Coordinates of C-alpha atoms and ligand atoms in Angstrom, one line a residue:
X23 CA -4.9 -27.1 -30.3
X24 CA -5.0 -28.5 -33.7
X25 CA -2.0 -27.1 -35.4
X26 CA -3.4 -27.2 -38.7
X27 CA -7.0 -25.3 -37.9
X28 CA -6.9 -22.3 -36.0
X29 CA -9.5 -22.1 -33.3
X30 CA -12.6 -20.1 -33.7
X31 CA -13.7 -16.9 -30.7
X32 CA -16.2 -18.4 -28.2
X33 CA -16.0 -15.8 -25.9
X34 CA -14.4 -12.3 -24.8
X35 CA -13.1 -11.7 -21.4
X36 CA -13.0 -7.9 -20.4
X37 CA -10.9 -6.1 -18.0
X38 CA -12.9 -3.4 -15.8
X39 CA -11.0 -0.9 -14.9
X40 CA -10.0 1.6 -17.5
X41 CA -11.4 -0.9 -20.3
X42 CA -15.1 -1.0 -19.5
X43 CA -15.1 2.8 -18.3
X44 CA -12.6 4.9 -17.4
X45 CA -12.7 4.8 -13.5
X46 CA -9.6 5.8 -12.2
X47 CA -8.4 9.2 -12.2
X48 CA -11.8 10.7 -11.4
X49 CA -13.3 7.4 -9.5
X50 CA -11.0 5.6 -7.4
X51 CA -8.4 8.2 -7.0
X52 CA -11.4 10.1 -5.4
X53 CA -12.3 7.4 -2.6
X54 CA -9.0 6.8 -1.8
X55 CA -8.4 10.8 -1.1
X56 CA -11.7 10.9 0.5
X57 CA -11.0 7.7 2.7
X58 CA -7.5 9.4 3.9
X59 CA -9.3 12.4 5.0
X60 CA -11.6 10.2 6.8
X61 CA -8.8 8.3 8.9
X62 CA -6.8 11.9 8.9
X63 CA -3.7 10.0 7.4
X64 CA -2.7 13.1 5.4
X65 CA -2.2 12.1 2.0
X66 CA -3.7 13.1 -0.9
X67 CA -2.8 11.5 -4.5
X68 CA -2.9 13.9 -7.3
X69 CA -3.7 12.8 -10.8
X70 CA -0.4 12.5 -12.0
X71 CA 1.3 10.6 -8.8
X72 CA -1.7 8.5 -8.8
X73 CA -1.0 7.3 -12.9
X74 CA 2.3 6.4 -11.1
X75 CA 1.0 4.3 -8.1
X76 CA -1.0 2.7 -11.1
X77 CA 1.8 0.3 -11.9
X78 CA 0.5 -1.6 -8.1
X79 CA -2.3 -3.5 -8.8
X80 CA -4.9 -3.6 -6.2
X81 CA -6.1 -0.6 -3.8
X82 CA -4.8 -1.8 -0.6
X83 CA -1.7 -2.8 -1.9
X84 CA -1.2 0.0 -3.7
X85 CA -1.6 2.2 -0.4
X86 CA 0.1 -0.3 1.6
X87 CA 3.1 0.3 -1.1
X88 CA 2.8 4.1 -1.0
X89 CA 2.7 4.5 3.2
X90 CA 5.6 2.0 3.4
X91 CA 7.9 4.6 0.4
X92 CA 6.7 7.5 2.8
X93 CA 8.3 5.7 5.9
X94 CA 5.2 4.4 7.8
X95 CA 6.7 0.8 8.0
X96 CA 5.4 -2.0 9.6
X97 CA 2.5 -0.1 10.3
X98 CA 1.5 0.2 6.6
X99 CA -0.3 -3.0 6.1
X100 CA -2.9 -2.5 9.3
X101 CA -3.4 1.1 8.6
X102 CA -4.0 0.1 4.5
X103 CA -6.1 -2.2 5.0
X104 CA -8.3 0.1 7.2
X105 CA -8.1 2.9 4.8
X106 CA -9.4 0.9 2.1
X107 CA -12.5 -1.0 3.4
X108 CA -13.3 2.7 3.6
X109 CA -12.5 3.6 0.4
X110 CA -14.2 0.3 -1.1
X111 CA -17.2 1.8 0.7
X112 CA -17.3 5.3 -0.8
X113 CA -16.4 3.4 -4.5
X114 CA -19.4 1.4 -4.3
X115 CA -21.1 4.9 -3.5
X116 CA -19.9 6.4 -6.8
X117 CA -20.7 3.4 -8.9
X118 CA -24.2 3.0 -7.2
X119 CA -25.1 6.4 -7.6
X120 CA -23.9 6.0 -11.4
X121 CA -21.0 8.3 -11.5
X122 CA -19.1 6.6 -13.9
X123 CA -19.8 6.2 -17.5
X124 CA -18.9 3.3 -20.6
X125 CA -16.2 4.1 -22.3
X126 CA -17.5 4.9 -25.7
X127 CA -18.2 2.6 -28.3
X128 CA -17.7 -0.3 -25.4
X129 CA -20.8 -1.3 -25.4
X130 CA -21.4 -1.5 -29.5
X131 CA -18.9 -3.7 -28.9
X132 CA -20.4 -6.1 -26.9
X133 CA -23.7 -5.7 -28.3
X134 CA -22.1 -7.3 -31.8
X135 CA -20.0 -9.7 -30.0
X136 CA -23.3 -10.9 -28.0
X137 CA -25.2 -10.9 -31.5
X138 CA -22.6 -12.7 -33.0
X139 CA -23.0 -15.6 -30.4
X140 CA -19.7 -14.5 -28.6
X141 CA -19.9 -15.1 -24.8
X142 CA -19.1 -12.3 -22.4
X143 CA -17.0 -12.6 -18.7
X144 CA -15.4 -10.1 -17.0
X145 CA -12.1 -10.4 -15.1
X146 CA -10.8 -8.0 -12.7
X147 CA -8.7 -7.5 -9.8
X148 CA -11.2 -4.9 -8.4
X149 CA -13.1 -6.0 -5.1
X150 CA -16.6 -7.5 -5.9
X151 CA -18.4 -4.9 -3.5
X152 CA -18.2 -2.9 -6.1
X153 CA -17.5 -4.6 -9.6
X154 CA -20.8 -6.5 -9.1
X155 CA -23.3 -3.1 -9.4
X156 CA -20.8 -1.3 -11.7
X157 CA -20.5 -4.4 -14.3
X158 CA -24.6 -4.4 -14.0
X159 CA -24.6 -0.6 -15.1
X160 CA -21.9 -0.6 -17.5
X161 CA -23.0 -3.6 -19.4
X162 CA -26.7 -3.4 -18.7
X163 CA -28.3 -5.8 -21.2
X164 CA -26.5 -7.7 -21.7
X165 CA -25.9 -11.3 -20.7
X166 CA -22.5 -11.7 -18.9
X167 CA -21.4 -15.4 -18.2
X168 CA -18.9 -15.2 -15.5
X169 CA -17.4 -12.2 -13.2
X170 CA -14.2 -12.5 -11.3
X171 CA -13.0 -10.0 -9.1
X172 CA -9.9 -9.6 -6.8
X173 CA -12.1 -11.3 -4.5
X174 CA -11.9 -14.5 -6.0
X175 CA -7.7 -15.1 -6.5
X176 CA -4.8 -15.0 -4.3
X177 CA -2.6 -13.3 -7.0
X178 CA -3.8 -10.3 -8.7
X179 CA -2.8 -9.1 -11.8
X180 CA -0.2 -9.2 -14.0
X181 CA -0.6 -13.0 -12.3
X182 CA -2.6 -14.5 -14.9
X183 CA -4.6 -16.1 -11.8
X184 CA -8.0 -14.2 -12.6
X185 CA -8.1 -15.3 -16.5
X186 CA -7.3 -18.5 -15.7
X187 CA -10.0 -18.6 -13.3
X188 CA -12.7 -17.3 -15.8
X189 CA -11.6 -19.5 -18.6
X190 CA -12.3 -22.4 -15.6
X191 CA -15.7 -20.9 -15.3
X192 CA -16.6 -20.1 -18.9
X193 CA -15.7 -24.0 -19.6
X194 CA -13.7 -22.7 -22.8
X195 CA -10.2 -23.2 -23.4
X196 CA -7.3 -20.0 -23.9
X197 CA -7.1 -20.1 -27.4
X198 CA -11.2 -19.5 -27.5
X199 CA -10.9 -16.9 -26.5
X200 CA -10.0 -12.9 -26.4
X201 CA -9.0 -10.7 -23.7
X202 CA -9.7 -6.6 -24.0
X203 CA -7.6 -4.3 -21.8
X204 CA -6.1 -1.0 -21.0
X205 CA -3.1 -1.7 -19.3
X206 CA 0.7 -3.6 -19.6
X207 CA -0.4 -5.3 -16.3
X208 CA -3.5 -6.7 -17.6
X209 CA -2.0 -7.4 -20.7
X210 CA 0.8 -9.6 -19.2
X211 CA -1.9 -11.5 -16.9
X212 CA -4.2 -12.0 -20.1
X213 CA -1.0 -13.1 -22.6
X214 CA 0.3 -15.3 -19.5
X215 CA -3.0 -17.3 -19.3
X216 CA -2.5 -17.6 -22.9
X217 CA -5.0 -15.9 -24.5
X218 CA -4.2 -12.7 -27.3
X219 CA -5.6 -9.2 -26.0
X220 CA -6.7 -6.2 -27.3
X221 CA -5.7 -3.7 -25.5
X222 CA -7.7 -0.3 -25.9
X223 CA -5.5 2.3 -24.5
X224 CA -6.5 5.5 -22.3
X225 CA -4.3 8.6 -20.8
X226 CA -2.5 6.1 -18.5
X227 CA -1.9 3.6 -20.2
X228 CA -0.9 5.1 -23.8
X229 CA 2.7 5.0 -23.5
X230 CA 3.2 2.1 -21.6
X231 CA 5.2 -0.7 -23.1
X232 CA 2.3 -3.0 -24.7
X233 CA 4.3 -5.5 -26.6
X234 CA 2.6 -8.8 -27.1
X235 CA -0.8 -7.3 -27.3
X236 CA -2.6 -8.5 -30.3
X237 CA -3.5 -4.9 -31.5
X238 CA -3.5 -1.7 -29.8
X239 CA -6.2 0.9 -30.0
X240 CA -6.4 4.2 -28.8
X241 CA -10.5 3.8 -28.4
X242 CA -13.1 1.5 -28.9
X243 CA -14.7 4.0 -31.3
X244 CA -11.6 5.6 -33.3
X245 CA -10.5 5.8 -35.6
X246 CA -13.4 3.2 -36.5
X247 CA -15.6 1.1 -34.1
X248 CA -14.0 -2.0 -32.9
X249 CA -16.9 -4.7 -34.0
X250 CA -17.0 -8.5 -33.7
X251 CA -15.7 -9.3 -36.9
X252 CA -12.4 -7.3 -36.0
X253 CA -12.3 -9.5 -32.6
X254 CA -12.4 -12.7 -34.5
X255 CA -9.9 -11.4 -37.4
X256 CA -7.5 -10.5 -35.0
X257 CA -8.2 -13.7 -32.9
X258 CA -7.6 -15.7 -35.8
X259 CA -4.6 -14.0 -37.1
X260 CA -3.0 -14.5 -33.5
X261 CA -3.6 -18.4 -33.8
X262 CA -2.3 -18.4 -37.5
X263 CA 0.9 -16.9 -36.6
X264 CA 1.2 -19.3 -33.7
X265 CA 0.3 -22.1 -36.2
X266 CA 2.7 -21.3 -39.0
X267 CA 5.5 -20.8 -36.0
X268 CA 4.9 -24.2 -35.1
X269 CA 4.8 -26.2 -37.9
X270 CA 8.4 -24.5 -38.8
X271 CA 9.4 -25.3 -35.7
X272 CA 9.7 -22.0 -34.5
Ligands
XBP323 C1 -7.2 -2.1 -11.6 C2 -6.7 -2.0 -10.2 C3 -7.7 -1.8 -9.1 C4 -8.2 -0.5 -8.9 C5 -8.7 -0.3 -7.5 O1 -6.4 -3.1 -12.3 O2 -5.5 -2.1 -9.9 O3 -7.0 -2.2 -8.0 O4 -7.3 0.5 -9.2 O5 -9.6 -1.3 -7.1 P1 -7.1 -3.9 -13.5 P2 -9.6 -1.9 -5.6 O6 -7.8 -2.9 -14.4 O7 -5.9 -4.5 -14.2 O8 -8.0 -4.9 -12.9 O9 -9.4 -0.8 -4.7 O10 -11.0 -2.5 -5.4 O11 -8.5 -2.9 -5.5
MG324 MG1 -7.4 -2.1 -16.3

């Protein structure tokens, strides 16, 4: 980057999973309860433990995580990855049935960033089984440019792996671009593939530690509407800071 100019936003990269709706505690905490009872493994997560198991990114590594604390050993890993083709299965269900809502104000959002000649991707860890028809609901409309899923990296987040891999698809360099979360994890893979994020809290993620996000909101839509113009203000800001650092040799 030129150190004197800061870059201008070319495109916004959004998180899924608690960002574009909020699919967790009544989504996927659902299918993996439901896929338990269906392999009879005698578990069920309730809301708060499941906030907890949040911290693991990825379903089958999170139950892989949670049978192995509950003393299932070696046999985790097989029986997880059983467990949650199932659960991908009965996800997709929910999203393709349309159970799960935008977020509100998300989609104002994207509708000015899209008239404002902003591009849209999506990154996730989430398996594409299910990503693919729930991005096409939630963001119905509108064009989206590039979707990676957990299907697509080796590491998932906070690994920086699935930014990196829509930047690489998007053709547009970090600092063009904005990422929006929800979470410290996705905040730490956006910020470690070097691009600022907004991270728009919900009732997980609200007293997690979110230093180095660009801003935090507590909604897309509160206290105002998050609009383009705030996107770029708080894109450029990010870059001017950096800028200023630099040139004192900070
Ligand atoms: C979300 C996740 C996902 C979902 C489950 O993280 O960790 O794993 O909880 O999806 P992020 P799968 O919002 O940072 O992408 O079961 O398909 O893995
Ligand atoms: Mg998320």
């Amino acid at each position: 980057m030129d150190r004197l100019h800061t870059p201008g936003l070319r495109a916004v990269v959004f998180d899924v999973d608690g960002t574009l709706a909020d699919t967790e505690r009544d989504g996927h905490r659902h299918a993996f309860n439901a896929a338990f009872v269906r392999h009879d493994i005698g578990v069920e997560w309730s809301a708060d433990e499941y906030g907890r198991l949040l911290e693991i990114t990825g379903g089958r590594r999170r139950i892989a995580a949670y049978l192995r604390s509950r003393g299932f050993g070696d046999a985790a890993d097989g029986i997880a990855a059983r467990v949650h083709r199932t659960k991908t299965d009965l996800f997709r269900a929910l999203v393709v049935h349309g159970r799960l809502a935008p977020r509100p104000g998300m989609r104002t959002l994207v509708a000015d960033l899209v008239a404002d000649g902003v591009r849209i991707a999506v990154a996730t860890t989430g398996r594409r089984s299910w990503v693919d028809p729930l991005v096409a609901r939630l963001l119905h409309g509108f064009p989206v440019d590039v979707v990676v899923t957990g299907d697509d990296v080796a590491a998932l987040k906070p690994d920086p792996e699935a930014y990196l891999t829509a930047l690489a698809r998007l053709g547009v360099a970090a600092h063009e671009a904005l990422a929006v979360e929800d979470s410290a994890n996705g905040l730490h893979a956006a910020v470690a593939a070097g691009l600022p994020a907004l991270v728009v809290t919900n009732h997980y993620t609200r007293d997690q530690d979110l230093t180095g996000a660009a801003a935090v909101r507590p909604a897309y839509d509160e206290p105002a509407q998050v609009l383009a113009a705030d996107c770029r203000e708080l894109h450029r800001r990010w870059w001017e800071t950096r800028a200023g650092a630099a040139l004192s040799g900070g």
